[in-house]
XYZ file of C-alpha atoms in Angstrom:
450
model
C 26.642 -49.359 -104.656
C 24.534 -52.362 -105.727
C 27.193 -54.474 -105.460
C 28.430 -53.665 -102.112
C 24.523 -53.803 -100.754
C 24.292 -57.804 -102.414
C 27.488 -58.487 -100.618
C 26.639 -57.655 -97.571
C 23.056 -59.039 -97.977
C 24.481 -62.657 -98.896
C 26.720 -62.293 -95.585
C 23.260 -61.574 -93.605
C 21.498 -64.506 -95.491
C 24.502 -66.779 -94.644
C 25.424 -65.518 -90.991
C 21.978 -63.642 -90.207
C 24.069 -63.217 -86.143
C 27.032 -62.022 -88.020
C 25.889 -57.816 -86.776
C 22.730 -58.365 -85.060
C 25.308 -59.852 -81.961
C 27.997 -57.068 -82.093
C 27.359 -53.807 -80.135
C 29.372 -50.726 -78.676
C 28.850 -52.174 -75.376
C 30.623 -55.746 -76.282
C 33.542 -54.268 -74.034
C 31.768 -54.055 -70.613
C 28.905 -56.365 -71.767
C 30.303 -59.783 -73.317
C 30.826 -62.593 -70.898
C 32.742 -64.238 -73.540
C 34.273 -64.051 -76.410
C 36.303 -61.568 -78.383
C 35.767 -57.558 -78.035
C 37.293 -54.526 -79.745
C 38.511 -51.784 -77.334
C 41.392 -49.799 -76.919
C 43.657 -49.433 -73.912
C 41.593 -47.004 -71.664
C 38.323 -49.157 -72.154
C 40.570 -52.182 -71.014
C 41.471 -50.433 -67.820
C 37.881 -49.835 -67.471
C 36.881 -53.667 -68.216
C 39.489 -54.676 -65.743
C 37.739 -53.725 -62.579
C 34.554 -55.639 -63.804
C 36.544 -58.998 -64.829
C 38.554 -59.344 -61.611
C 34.926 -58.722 -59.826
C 33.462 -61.451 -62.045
C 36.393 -63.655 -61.145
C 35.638 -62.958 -57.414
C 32.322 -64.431 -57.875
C 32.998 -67.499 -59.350
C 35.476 -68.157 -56.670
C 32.935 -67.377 -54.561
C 34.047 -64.234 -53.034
C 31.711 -61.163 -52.829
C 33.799 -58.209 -53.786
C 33.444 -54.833 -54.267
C 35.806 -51.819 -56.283
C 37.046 -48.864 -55.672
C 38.787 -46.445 -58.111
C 40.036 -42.877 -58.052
C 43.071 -40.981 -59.031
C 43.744 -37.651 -61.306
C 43.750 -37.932 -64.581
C 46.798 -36.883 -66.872
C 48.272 -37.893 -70.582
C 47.893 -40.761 -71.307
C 44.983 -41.301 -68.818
C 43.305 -38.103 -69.486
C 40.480 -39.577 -70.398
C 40.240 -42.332 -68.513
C 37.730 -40.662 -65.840
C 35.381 -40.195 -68.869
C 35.559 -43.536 -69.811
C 34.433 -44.440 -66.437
C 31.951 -42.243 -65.981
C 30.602 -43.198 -69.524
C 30.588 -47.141 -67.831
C 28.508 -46.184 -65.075
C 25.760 -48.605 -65.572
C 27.911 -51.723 -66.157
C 30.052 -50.666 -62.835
C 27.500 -50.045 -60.524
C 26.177 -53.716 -61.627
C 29.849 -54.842 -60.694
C 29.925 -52.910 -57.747
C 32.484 -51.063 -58.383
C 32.580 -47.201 -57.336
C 34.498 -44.584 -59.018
C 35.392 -41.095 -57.547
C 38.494 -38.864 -58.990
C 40.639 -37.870 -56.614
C 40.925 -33.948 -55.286
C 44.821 -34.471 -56.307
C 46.903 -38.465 -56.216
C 47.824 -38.091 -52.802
C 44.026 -38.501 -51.396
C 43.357 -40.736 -53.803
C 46.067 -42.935 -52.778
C 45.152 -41.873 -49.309
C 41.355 -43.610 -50.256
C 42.859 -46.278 -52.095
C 44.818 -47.219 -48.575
C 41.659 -46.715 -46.621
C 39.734 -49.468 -49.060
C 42.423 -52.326 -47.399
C 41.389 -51.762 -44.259
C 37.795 -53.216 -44.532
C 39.005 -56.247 -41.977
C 39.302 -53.659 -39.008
C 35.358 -53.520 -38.923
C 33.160 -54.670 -36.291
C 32.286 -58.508 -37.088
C 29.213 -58.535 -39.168
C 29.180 -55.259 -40.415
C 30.619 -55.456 -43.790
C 29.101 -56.066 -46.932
C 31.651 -57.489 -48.985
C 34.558 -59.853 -48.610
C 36.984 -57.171 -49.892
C 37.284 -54.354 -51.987
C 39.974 -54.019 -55.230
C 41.396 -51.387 -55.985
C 43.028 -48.645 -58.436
C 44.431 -46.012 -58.211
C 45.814 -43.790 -61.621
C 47.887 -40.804 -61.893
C 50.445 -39.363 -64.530
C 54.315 -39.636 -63.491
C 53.889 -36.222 -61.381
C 51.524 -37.910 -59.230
C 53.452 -41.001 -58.483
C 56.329 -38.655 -57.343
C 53.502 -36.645 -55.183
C 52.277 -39.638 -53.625
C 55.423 -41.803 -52.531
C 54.918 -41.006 -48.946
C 51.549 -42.337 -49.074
C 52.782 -45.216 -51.488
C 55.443 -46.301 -49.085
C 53.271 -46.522 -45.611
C 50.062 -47.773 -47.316
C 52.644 -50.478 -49.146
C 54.680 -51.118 -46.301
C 50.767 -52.102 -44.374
C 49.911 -53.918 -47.055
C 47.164 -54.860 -49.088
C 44.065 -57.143 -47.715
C 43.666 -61.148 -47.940
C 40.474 -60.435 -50.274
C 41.307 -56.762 -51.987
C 44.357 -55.825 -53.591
C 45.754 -52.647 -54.821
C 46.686 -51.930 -58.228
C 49.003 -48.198 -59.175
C 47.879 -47.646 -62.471
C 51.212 -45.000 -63.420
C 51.043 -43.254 -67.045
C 54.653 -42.346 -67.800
C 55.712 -39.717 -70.471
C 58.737 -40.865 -72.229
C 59.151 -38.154 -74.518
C 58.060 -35.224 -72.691
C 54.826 -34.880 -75.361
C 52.659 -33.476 -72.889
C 54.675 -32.869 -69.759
C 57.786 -30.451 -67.670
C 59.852 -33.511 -67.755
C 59.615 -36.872 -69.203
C 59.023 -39.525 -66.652
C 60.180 -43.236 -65.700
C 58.268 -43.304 -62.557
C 60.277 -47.740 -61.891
C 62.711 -46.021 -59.860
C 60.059 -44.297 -57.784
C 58.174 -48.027 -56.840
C 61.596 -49.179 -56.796
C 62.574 -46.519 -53.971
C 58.593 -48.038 -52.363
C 59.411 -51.886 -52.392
C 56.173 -51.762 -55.170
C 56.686 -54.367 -58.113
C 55.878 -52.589 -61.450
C 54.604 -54.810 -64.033
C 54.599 -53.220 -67.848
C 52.162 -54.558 -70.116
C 52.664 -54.884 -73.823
C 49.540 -54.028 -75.412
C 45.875 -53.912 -75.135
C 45.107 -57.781 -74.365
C 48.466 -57.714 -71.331
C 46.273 -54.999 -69.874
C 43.873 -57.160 -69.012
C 45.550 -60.275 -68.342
C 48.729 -58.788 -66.611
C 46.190 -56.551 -64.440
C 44.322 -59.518 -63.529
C 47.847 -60.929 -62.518
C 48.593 -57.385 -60.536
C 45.829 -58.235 -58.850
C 46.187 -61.622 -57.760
C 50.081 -61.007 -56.906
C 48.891 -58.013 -54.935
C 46.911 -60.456 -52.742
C 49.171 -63.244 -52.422
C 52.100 -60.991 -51.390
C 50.591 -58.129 -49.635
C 51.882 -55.697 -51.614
C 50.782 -52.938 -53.966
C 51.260 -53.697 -57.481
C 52.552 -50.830 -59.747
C 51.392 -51.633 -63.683
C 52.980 -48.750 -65.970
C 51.049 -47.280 -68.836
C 52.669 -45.319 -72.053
C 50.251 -43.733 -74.556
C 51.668 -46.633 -77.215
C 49.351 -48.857 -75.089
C 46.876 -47.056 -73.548
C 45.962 -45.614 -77.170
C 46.047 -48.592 -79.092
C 43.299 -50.372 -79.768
C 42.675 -54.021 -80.547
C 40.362 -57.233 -80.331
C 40.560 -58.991 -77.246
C 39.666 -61.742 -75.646
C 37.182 -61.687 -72.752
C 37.679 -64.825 -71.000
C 36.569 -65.456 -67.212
C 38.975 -68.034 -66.648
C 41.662 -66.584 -68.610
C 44.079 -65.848 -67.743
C 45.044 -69.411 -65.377
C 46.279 -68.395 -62.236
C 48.785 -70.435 -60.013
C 49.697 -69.906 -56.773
C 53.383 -70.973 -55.748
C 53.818 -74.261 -53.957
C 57.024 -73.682 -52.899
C 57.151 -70.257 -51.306
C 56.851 -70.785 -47.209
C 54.304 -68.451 -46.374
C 54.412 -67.287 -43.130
C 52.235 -68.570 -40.534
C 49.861 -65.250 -40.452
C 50.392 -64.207 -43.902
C 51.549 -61.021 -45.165
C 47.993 -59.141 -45.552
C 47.476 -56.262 -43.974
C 47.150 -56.120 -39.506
C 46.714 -54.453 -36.529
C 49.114 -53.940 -34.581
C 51.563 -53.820 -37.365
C 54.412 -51.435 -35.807
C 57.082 -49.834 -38.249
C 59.515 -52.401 -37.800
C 57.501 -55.392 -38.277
C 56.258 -54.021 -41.525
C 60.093 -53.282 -42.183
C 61.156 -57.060 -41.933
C 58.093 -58.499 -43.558
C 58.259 -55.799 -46.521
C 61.993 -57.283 -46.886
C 62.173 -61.247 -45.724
C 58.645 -62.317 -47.366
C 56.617 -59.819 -49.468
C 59.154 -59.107 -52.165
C 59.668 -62.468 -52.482
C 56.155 -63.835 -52.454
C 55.685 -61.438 -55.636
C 59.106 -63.223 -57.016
C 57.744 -66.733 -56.530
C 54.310 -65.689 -57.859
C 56.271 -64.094 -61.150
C 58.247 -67.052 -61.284
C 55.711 -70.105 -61.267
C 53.028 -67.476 -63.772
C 55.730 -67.195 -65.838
C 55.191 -63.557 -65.990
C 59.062 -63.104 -67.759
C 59.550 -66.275 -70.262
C 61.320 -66.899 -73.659
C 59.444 -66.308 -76.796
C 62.323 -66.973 -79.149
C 65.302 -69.568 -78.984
C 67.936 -71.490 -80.741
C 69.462 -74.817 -80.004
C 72.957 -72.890 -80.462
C 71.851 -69.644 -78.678
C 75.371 -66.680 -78.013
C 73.113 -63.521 -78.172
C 70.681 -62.859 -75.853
C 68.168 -60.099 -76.204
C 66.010 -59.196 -73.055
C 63.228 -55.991 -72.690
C 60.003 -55.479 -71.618
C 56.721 -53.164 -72.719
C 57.366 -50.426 -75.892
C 60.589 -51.897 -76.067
C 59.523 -55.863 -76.205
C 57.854 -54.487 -79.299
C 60.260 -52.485 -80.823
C 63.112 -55.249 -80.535
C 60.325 -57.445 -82.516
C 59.933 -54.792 -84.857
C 64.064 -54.065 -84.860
C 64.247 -57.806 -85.672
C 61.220 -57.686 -88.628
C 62.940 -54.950 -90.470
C 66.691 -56.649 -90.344
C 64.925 -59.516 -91.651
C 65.333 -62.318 -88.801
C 62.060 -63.850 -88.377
C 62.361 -67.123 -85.937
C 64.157 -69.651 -87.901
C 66.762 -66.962 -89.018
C 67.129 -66.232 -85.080
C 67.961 -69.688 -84.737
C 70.250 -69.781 -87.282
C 72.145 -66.997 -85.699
C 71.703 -67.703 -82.377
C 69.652 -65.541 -80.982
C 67.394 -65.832 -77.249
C 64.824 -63.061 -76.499
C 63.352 -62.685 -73.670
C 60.051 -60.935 -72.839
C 59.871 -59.166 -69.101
C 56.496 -58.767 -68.089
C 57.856 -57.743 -64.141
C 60.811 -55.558 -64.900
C 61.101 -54.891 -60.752
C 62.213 -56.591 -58.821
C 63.769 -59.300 -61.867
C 62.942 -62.780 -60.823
C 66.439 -64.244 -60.623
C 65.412 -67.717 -61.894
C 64.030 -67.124 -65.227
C 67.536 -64.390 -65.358
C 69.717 -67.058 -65.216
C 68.047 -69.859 -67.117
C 67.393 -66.980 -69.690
C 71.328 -66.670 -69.462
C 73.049 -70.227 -70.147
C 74.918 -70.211 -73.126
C 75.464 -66.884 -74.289
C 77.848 -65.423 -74.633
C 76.409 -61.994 -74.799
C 73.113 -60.471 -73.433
C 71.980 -57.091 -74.871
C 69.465 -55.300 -72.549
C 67.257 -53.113 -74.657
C 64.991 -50.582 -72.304
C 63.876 -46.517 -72.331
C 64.972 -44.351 -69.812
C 67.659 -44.881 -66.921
C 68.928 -48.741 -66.613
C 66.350 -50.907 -64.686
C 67.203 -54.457 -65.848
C 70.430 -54.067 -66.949
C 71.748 -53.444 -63.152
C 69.695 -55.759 -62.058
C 71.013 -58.906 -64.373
C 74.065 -57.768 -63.390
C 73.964 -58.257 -60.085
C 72.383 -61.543 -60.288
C 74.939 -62.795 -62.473
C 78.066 -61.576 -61.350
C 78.242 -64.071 -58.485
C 76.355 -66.849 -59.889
C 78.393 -69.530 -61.723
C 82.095 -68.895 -63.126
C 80.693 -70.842 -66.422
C 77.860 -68.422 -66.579
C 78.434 -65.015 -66.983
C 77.654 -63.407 -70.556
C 78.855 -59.476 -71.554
C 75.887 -57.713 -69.986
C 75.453 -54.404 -72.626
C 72.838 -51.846 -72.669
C 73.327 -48.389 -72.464
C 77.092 -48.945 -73.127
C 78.976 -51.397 -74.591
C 81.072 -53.886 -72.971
C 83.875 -50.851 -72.723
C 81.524 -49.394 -70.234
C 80.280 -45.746 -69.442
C 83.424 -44.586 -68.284
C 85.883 -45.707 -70.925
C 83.412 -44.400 -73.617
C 82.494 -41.306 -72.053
C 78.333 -40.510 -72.002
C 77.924 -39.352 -75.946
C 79.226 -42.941 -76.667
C 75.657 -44.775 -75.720
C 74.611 -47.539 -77.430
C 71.362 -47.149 -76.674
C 70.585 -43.589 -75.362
C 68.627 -43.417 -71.621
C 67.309 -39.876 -72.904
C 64.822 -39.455 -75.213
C 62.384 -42.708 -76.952
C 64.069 -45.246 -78.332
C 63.288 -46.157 -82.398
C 63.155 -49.899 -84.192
C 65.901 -48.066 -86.312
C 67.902 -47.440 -83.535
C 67.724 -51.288 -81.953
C 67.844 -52.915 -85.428
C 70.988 -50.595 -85.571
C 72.499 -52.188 -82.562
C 71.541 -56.126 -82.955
C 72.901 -56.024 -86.649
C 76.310 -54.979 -85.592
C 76.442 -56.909 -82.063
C 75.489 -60.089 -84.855
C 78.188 -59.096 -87.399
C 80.768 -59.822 -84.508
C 80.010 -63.789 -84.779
C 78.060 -63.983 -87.508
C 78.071 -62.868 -91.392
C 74.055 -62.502 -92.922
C 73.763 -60.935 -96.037
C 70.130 -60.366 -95.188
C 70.897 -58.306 -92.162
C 73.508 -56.560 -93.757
C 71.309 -55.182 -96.893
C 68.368 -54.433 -94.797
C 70.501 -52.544 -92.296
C 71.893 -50.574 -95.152
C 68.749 -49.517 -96.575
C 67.295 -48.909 -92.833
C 70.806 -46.256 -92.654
C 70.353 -45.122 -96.130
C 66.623 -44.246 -95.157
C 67.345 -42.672 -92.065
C 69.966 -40.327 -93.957
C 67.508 -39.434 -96.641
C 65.314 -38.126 -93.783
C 68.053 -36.092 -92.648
C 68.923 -34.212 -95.707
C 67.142 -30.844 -95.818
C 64.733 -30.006 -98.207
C 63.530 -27.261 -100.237
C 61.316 -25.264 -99.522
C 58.105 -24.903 -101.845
């Protein structure tokens, strides 16, 4: 015990800040700096950094939040409530919702601040979020489509904070609630972790004001649990707006009048594609490993951006054995709508491009069709769920990587290793595939019972 008291009394002597400038409230508190917090505290922080980010643009904003909790958000109204103090000094104001469908309902209502008599508001705009479990995204697509089809305001923004339950842990059904925002013209981005909360909300937000639209950001209890140091950076992260997208004379905020079909061609010809050019110049999907000889590409997004890494750590292929092989991953930080340029750059070369996502296809069918009528010289074996035989020759127990259930490291690492061993012999793979099946078949066996 003596010794562990000197040690830490020689750390005081020779850092005497070292503790004395580290406190529980570091998340909401620090300016600056680096704070430990887990997913739900991020969502919390969010609000209070884009607010922050206001004022140093010089905007006076306000927030609103409200939704209905649900796994994994189910405590994310506590957290809030537990962060009064440091969002009231944000202004931001937090009510649950009676059910998601009001709360969207609110959530619209916050947008239309502009419609006030001249003079009589007290903020620039108000932010928003709204949360709900997969359930309540289904419940509230009505109110999802009109208040997205409006749009959001010059100075707001709307972000549609959706947990989804891949594996059923805590729901009827499991849920994959891209197809819904799909259906809703929303873009869903899917952070990665604890920091891409933060910095890809921040980006929700900025994208939702540029384009007009509501933002959809998907949450999974692998993030939203988590926990991790992060790094609380007013500036960070840089935002650029695109130089090259023609914006529209009146811009695609929110108006009045605004009949159905206006909103109909805008919400087609210029908001989805404001959201693509903002992806495209904030590099929101990019290339985090490559080879100067690339023939497999690898392309996923959220849970399964980190699985593939972790498929790829336990085969043994850190970056320079990529390389070697020839492999490209790409990380997709907008997984709807795809941004077609990054797609295709992504694509050059290979001759194979394995899409690795939970659930029903999202980006497969989308590289697909950006691809197919592209270039002659450019169009790589897209495989996914099936391989390049295709659903119907291979009949559905044939997946490659199954659209029910959660997909595993083992079951990707399963899939690279023997899409590499077409073009390329590694003894490394090979052995650390085999103990990866021989492991998985141990588990299997059944044991006695004591």
């Amino acid at each position: 015990m003596s010794a562990v008291v000197a040690t830490k009394a020689s750390i005081d002597a020779a850092q005497p800040s070292a503790y004395s400038t580290v406190t529980l409230d570091d998340k909401y508190a620090l300016t600056q700096g680096r704070a430990f917090m887990n997913g739900t505290q991020a969502l919390v922080r969010l609000p209070m950094m884009q607010r922050q980010r206001d004022l140093a643009a010089g905007l006076n904003t306000a927030g609103f939040i409200s939704g209905y909790r649900g796994s994994p958000l189910g405590g994310y109204d506590q957290a809030l409530w537990k962060a009064k103090k440091f969002l009231t000094e944000n202004h931001i104001f937090f009510t649950p919702g009676v059910n998601e469908e009001l709360a969207a309902t609110a959530l619209w209502g916050t947008q239309q601040l502009g419609f006030a008599p001249p003079g009589s508001n007290k903020f620039d705009g108000v932010f928003g979020i709204w949360y709900g479990k997969g359930p309540g995204v289904d419940r509230s697509g009505d109110v999802f489509k009109h208040a997205n089809a409006a749009g959001s305001s010059k100075h707001g923004g709307v972000l549609l904070v959706a947990a989804d339950d891949h594996a059923c842990k805590s729901s009827t059904l499991p849920h994959q609630s891209e197809h819904i925002f799909d259906a809703a013209m929303i873009p869903v981005l899917y952070p990665t972790g604890v920091q891409e909360i933060l910095d890809l909300g921040l980006h929700g937000f900025a994208m939702s004001r540029y384009s007009g639209l509501y933002i959809a950001f998907k949450c999974i209890s692998d993030t939203v649990d988590a926990s991790a140091s992060v790094l609380i950076d007013p500036s960070n992260p840089k935002i650029l707006l695109p130089e090259d997208f023609p914006m529209p004379e009146k811009g695609l905020s929110l108006r009045w009048p605004d009949s159905p079909l206006e909103q109909e061609l805008r919400l087609q010809h210029d908001k989805i594609y404001a959201a693509l050019a903002y992806c495209r110049v904030n590099k929101l999907n990019r290339v985090t490993i490559n080879s100067d000889k690339p023939r497999l590409g690898i392309i996923a997004s959220g849970k399964s951006y980190l699985d593939t890494l972790q498929a790829l750590e336990d085969l043994g292929i850190d970056e320079r054995h990529a390389a070697e092989i020839g492999i490209r991953l790409m990380k997709v930080g907008m997984p709807w709508p795809l941004e077609p340029t990054a797609v295709r750059e992504f694509s050059l070369g290979l001759e194979e491009i394995l899409v690795v996502e939970e659930k029903r296809q999202l980006i497969e069918y989308q590289m697909k069709e950006q691809l197919y009528n592209w270039r002659d010289d450019v169009r790589p074996r897209v495989i996914g769920k099936y391989d390049e035989l295709g659903e119907w020759e291979t009949h559905r127990s044939a997946w490659l990587l199954p659209a029910a259930g959660e997909l595993t490291p083992a079951m990707i690492a399963r899939v690279i290793a023997r899409r590499i061993a077409k073009f390329y012999t590694s003894k490394i793979v090979e052995a650390r595939l085999k103990f990866i099946e021989d492991k998985e078949a141990a588990l299997e066996r059944p044991r006695a019972k004591a």
